[in-house]
XYZ file of N, CA, C and O in Angstrom:
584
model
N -65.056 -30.611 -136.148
C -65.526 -29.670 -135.151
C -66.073 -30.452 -133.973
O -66.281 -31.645 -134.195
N -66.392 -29.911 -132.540
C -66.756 -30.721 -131.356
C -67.579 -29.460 -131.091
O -67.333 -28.269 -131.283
N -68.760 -30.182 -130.528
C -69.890 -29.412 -130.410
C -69.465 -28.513 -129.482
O -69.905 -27.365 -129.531
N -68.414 -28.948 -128.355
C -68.354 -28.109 -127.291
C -67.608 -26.671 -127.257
O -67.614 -25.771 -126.417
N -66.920 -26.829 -128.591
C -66.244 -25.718 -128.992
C -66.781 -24.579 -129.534
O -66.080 -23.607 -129.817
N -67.932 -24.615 -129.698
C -68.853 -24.031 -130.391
C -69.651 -23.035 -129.085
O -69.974 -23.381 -127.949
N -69.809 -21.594 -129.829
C -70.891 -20.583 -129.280
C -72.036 -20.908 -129.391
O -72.762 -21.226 -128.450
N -72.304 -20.876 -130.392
C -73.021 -20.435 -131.337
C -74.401 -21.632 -132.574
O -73.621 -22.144 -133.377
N -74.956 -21.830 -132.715
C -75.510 -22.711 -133.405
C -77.057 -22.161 -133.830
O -77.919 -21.563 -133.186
N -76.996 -22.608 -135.097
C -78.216 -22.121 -136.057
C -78.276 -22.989 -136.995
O -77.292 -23.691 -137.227
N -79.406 -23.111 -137.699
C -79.679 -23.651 -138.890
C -80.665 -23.316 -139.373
O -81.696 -23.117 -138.730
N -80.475 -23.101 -141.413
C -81.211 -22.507 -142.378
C -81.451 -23.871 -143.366
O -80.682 -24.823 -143.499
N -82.936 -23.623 -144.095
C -83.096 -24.575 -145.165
C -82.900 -23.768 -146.269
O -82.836 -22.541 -146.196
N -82.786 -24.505 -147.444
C -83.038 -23.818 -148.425
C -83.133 -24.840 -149.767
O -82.589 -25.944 -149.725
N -83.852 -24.392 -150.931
C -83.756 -25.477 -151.970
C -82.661 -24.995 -153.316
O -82.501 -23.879 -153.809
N -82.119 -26.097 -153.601
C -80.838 -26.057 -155.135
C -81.978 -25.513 -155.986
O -83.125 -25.945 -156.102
N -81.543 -24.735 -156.405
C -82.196 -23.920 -157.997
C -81.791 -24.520 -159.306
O -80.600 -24.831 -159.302
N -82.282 -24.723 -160.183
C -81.667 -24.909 -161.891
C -80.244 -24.246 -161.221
O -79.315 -24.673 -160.535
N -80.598 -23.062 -161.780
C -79.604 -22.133 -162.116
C -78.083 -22.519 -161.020
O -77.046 -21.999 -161.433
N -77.984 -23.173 -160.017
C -77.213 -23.225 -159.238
C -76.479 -24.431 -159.722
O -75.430 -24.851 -159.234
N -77.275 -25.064 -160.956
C -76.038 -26.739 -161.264
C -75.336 -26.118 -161.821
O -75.056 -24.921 -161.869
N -74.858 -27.465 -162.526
C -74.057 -27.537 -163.657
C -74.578 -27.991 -164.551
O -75.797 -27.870 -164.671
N -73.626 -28.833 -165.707
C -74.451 -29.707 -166.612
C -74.131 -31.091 -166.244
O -74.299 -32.057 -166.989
N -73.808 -31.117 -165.425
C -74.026 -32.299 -164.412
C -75.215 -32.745 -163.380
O -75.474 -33.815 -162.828
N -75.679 -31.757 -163.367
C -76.657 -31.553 -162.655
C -76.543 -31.391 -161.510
O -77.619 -31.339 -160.916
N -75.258 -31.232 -160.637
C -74.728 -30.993 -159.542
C -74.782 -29.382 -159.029
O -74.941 -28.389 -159.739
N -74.627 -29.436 -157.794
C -74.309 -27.931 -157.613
C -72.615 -27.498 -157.544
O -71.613 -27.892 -156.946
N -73.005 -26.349 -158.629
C -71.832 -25.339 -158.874
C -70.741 -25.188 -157.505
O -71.172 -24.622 -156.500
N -69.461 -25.666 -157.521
C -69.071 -25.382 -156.463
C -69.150 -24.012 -155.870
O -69.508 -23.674 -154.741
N -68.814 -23.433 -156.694
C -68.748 -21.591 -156.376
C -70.070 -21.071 -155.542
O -70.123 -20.210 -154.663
N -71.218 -21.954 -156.162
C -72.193 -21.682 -154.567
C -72.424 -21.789 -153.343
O -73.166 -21.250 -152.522
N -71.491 -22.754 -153.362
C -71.420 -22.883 -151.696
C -71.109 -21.943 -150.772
O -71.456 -21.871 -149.593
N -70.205 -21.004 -151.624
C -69.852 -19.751 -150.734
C -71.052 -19.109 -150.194
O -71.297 -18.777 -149.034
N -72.000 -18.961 -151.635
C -73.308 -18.001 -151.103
C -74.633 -19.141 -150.205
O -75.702 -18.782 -149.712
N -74.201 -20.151 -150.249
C -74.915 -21.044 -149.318
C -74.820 -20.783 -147.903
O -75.781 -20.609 -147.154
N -73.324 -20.764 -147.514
C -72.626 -20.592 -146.408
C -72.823 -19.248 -145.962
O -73.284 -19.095 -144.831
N -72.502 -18.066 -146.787
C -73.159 -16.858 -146.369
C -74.244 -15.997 -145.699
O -74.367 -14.968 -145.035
N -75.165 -17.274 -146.397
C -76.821 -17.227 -146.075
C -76.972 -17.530 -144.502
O -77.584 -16.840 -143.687
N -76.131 -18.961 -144.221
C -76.335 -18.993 -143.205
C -75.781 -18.448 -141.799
O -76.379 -18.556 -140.729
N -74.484 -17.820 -142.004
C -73.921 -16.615 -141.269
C -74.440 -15.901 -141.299
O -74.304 -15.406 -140.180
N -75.407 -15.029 -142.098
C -76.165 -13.729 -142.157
C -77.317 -13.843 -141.176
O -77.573 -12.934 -140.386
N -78.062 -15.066 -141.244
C -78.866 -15.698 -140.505
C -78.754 -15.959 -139.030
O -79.463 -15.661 -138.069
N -77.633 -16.612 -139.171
C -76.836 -16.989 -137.449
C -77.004 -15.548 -136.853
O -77.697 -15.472 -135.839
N -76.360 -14.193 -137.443
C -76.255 -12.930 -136.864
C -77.278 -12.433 -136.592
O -77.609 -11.885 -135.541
N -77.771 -12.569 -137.399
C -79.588 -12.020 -136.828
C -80.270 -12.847 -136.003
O -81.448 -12.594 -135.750
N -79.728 -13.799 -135.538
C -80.494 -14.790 -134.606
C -79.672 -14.918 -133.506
O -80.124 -15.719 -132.687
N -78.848 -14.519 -133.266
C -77.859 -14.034 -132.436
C -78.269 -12.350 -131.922
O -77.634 -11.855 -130.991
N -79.218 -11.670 -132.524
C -79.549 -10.491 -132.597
C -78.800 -8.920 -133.227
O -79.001 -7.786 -132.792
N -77.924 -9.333 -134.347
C -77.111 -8.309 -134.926
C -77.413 -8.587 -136.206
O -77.700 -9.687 -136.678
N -77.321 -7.302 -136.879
C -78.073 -7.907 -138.554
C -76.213 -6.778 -139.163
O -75.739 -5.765 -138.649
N -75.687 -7.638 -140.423
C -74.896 -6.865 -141.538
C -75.339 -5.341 -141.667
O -74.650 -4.349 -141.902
N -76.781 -5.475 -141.426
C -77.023 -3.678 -142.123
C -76.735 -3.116 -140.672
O -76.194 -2.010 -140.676
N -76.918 -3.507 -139.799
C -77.009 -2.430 -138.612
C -75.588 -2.463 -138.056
O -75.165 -1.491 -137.430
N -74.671 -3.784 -138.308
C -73.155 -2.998 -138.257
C -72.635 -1.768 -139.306
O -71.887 -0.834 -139.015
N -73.204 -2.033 -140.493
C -72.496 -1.461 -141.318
C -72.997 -0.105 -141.214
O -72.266 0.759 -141.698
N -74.196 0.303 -140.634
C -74.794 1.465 -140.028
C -73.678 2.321 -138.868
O -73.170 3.441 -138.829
N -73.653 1.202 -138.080
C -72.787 1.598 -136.504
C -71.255 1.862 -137.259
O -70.493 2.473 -136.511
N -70.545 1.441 -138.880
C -69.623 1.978 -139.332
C -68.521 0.324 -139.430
O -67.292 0.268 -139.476
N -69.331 -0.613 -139.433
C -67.989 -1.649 -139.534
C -68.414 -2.687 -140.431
O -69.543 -3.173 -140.494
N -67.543 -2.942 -141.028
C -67.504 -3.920 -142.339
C -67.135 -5.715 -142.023
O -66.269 -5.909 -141.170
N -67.727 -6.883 -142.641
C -66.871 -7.886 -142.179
C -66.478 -8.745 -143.341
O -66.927 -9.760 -143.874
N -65.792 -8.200 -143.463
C -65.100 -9.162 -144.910
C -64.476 -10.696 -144.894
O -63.599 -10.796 -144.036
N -64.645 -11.549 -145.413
C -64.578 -12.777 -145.147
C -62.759 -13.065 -145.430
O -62.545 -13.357 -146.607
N -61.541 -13.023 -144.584
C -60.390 -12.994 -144.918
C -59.589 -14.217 -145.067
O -58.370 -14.164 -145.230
N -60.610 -15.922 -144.985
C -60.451 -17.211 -145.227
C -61.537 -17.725 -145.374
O -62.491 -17.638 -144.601
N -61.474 -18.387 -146.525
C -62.396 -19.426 -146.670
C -61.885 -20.893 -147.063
O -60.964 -21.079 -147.857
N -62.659 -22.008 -146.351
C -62.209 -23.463 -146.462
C -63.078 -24.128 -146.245
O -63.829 -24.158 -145.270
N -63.015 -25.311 -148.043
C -64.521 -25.874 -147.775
C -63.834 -27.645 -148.215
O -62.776 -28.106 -148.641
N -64.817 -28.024 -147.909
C -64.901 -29.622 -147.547
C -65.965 -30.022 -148.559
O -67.035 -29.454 -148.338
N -65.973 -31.186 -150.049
C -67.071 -31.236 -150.635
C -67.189 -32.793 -150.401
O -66.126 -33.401 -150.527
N -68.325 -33.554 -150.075
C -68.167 -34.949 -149.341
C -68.842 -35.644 -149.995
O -68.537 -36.833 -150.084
N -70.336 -34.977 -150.878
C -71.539 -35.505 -151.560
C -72.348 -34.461 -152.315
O -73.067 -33.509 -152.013
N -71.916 -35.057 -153.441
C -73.136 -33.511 -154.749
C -74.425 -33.188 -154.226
O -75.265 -34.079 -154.095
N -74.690 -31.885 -153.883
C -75.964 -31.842 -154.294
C -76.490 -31.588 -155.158
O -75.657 -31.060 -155.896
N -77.823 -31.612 -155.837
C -78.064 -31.624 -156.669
C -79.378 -30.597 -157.083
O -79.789 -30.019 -156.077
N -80.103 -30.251 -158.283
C -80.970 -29.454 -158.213
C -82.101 -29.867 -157.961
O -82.541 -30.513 -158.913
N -82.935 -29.786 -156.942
C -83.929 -29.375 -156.340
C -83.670 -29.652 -154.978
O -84.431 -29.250 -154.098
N -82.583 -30.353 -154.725
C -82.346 -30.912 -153.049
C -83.043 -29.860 -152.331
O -83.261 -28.755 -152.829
N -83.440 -30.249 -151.002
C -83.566 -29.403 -149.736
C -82.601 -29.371 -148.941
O -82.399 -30.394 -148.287
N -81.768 -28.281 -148.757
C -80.216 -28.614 -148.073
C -80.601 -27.910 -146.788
O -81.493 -27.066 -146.875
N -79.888 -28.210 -145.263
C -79.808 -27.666 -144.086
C -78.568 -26.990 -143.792
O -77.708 -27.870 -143.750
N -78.078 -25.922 -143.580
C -77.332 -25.645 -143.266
C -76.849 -25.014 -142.141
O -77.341 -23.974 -141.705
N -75.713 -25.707 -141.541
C -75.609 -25.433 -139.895
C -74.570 -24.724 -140.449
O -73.811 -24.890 -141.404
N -74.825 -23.425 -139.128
C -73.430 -22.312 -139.080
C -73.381 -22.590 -137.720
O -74.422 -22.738 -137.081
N -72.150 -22.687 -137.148
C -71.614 -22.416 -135.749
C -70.759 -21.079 -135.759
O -70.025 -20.764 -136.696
N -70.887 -20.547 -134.942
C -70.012 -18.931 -134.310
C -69.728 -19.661 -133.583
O -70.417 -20.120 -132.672
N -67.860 -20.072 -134.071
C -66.844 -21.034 -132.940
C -65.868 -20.057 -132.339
O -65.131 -20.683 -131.578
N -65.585 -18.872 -132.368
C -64.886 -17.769 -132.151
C -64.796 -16.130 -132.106
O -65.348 -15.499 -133.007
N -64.340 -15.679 -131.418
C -63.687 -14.620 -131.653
C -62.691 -14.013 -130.957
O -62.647 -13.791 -129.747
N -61.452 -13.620 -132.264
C -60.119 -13.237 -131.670
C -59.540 -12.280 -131.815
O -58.650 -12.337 -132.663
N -59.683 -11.354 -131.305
C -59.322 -9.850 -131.846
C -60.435 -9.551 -132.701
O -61.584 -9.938 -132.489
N -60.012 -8.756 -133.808
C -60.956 -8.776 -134.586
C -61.624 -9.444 -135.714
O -62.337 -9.040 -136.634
N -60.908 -11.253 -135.148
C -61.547 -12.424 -135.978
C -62.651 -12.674 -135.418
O -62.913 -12.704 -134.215
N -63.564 -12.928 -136.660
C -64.619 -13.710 -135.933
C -64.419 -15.401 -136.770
O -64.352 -15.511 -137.994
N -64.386 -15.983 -136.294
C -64.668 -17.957 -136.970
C -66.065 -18.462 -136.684
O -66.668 -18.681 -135.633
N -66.372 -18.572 -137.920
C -67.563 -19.655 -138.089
C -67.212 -21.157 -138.844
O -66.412 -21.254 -139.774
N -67.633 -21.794 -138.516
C -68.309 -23.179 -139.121
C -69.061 -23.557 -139.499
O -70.076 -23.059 -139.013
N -69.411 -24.877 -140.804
C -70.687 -25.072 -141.479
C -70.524 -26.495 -141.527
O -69.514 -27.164 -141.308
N -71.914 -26.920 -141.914
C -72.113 -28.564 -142.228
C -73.431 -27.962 -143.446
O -74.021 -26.888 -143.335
N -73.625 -28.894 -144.458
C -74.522 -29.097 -144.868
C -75.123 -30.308 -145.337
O -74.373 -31.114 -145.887
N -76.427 -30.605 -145.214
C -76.692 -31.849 -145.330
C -77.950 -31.634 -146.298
O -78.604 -30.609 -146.492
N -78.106 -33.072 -146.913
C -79.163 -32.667 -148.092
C -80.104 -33.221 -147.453
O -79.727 -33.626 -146.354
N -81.968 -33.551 -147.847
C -82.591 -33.866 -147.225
C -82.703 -35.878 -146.939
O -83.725 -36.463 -146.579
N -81.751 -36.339 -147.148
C -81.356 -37.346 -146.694
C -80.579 -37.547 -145.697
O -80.290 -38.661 -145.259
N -80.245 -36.642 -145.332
C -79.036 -36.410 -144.011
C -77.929 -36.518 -144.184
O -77.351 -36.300 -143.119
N -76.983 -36.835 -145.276
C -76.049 -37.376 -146.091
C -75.416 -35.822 -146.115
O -75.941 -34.936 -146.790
N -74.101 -35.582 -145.211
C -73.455 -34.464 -145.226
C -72.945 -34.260 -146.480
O -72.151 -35.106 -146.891
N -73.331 -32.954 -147.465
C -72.379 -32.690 -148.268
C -71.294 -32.126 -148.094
O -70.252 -32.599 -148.547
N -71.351 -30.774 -147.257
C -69.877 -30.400 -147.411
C -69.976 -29.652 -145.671
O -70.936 -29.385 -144.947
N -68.518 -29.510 -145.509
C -67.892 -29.052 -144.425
C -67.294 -27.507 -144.782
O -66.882 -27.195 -145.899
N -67.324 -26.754 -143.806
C -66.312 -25.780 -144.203
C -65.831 -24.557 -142.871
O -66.241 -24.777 -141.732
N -65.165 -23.608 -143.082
C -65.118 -22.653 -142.116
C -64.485 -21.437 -142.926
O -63.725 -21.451 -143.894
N -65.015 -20.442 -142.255
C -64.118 -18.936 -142.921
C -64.054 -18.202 -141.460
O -64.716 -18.585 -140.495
N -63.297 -17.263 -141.446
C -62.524 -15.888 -140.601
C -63.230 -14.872 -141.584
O -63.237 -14.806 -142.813
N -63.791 -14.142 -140.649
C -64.086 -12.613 -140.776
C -63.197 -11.531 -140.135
O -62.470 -11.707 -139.157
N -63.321 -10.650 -140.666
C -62.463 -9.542 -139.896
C -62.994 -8.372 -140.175
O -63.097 -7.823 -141.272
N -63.531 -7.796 -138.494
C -63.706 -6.747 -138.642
C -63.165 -5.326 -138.590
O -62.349 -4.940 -137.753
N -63.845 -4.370 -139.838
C -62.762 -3.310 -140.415
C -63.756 -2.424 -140.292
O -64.971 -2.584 -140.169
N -62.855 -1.143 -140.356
C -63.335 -0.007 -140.042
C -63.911 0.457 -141.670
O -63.238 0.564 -142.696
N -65.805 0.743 -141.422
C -65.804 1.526 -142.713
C -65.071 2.099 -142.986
O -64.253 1.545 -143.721
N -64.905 3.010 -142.767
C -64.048 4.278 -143.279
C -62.635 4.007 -143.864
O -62.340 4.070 -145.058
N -61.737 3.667 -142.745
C -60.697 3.266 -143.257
C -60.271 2.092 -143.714
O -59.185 2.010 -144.288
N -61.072 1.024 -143.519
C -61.244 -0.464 -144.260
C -59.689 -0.929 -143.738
O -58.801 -1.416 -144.439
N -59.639 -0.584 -142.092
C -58.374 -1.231 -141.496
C -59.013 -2.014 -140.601
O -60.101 -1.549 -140.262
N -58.648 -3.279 -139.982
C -58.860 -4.203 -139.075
C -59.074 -3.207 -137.758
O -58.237 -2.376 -137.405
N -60.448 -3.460 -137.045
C -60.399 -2.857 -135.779
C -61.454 -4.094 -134.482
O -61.987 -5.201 -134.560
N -61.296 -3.206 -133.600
C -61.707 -4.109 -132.784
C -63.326 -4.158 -132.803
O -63.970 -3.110 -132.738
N -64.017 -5.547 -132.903
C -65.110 -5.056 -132.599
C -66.233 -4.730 -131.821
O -66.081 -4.811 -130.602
N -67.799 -4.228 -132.442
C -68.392 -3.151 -131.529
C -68.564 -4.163 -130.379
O -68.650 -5.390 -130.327
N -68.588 -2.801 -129.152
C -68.394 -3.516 -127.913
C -70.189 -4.308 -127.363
O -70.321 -5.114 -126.442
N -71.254 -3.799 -128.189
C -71.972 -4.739 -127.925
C -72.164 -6.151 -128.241
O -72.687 -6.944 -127.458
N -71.600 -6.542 -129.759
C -71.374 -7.603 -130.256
C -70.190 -8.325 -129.083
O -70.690 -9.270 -128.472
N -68.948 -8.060 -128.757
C -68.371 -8.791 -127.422
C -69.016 -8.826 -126.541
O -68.771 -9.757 -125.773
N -69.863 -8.125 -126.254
C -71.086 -8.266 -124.712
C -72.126 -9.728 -125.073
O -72.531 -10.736 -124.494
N -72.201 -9.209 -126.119
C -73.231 -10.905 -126.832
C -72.461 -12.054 -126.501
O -72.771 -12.905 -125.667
N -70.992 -12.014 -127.517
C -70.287 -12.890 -127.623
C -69.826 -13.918 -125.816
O -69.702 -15.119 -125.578
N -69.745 -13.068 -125.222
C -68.894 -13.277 -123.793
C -70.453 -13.692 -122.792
O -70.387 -14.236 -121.690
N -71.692 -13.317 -123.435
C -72.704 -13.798 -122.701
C -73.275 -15.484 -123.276
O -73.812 -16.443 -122.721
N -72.870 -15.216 -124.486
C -72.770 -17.157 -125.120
C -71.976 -17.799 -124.262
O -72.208 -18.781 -123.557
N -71.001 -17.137 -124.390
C -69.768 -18.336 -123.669
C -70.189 -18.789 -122.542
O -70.335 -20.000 -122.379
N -70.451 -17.900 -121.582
C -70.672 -17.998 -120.094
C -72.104 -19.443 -120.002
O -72.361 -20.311 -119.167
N -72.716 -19.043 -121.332
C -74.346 -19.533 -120.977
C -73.448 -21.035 -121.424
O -73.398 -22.026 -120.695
N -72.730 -20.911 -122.883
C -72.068 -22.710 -122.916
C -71.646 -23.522 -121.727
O -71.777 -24.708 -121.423
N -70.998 -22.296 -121.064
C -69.712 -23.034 -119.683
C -70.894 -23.736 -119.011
O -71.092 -24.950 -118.989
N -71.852 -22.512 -118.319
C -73.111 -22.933 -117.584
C -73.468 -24.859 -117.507
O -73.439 -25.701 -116.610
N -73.859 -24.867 -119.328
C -74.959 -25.931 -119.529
C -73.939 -27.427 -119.362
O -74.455 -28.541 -119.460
């Protein structure tokens, strides 16, 4: 990723749980999804749009790719950082990006997923709400700016 490509930028801490190893003592790959989640949910609300208040206004965002990068275990109790970038939106894709790093700085994993937003109701791809593009198109402008 190149920083310049990027909207969007946030970052969440959080600590590895028991429950999140293995018997390796590593973390479960399958968490990373809900690692990564955390911090998209986060990015949106700090961006000023929260999951509940789209799904209020009637639109769903279902994650329609996911792709992850694993570079260095973490492990249970780490303190991990996790950067989300909002690198897009195309129609009714949205693209994010992630890094996570443990509290050594030592990137564990890379990744990115596509969202797509769908119509509650009919759970068909639609365009989305036109305040979220008013946000989106006021990032850009402020990136070009700096």
């Amino acid at each position: 990723m190149k920083a310049s490509e990027f909207i969007f930028e946030d970052k969440i801490t959080l600590r590895v749980r028991y429950g999140e190893t293995d018997q390796m003592g590593y973390v479960y790959y399958g968490n990373y999804a809900q690692y990564f989640e955390v911090g998209r949910v986060e990015a949106l609300r700090n961006l000023g749009i929260s999951y509940k208040t789209m799904e209020e206004e009637g639109f769903m965002l279902p994650v329609s790719e996911y792709h992850v990068k694993y570079r260095f275990p973490a492990k249970y109790d780490d303190e991990l950082t996790v950067k989300t970038f909002v690198v897009g939106l195309s129609g009714p894709r949205l693209l994010f990006e992630y890094e996570i790093f443990n509290e050594d700085k030592a990137l564990v994993a890379t990744a990115h997923t596509t969202l797509v937003f769908v119509n509650k109701t009919t759970m068909r791809p639609t365009a989305p709400p036109e305040n979220f593009c008013k946000m989106i198109d006021n990032m850009r402008s402020q990136k070009h700016e700096e």
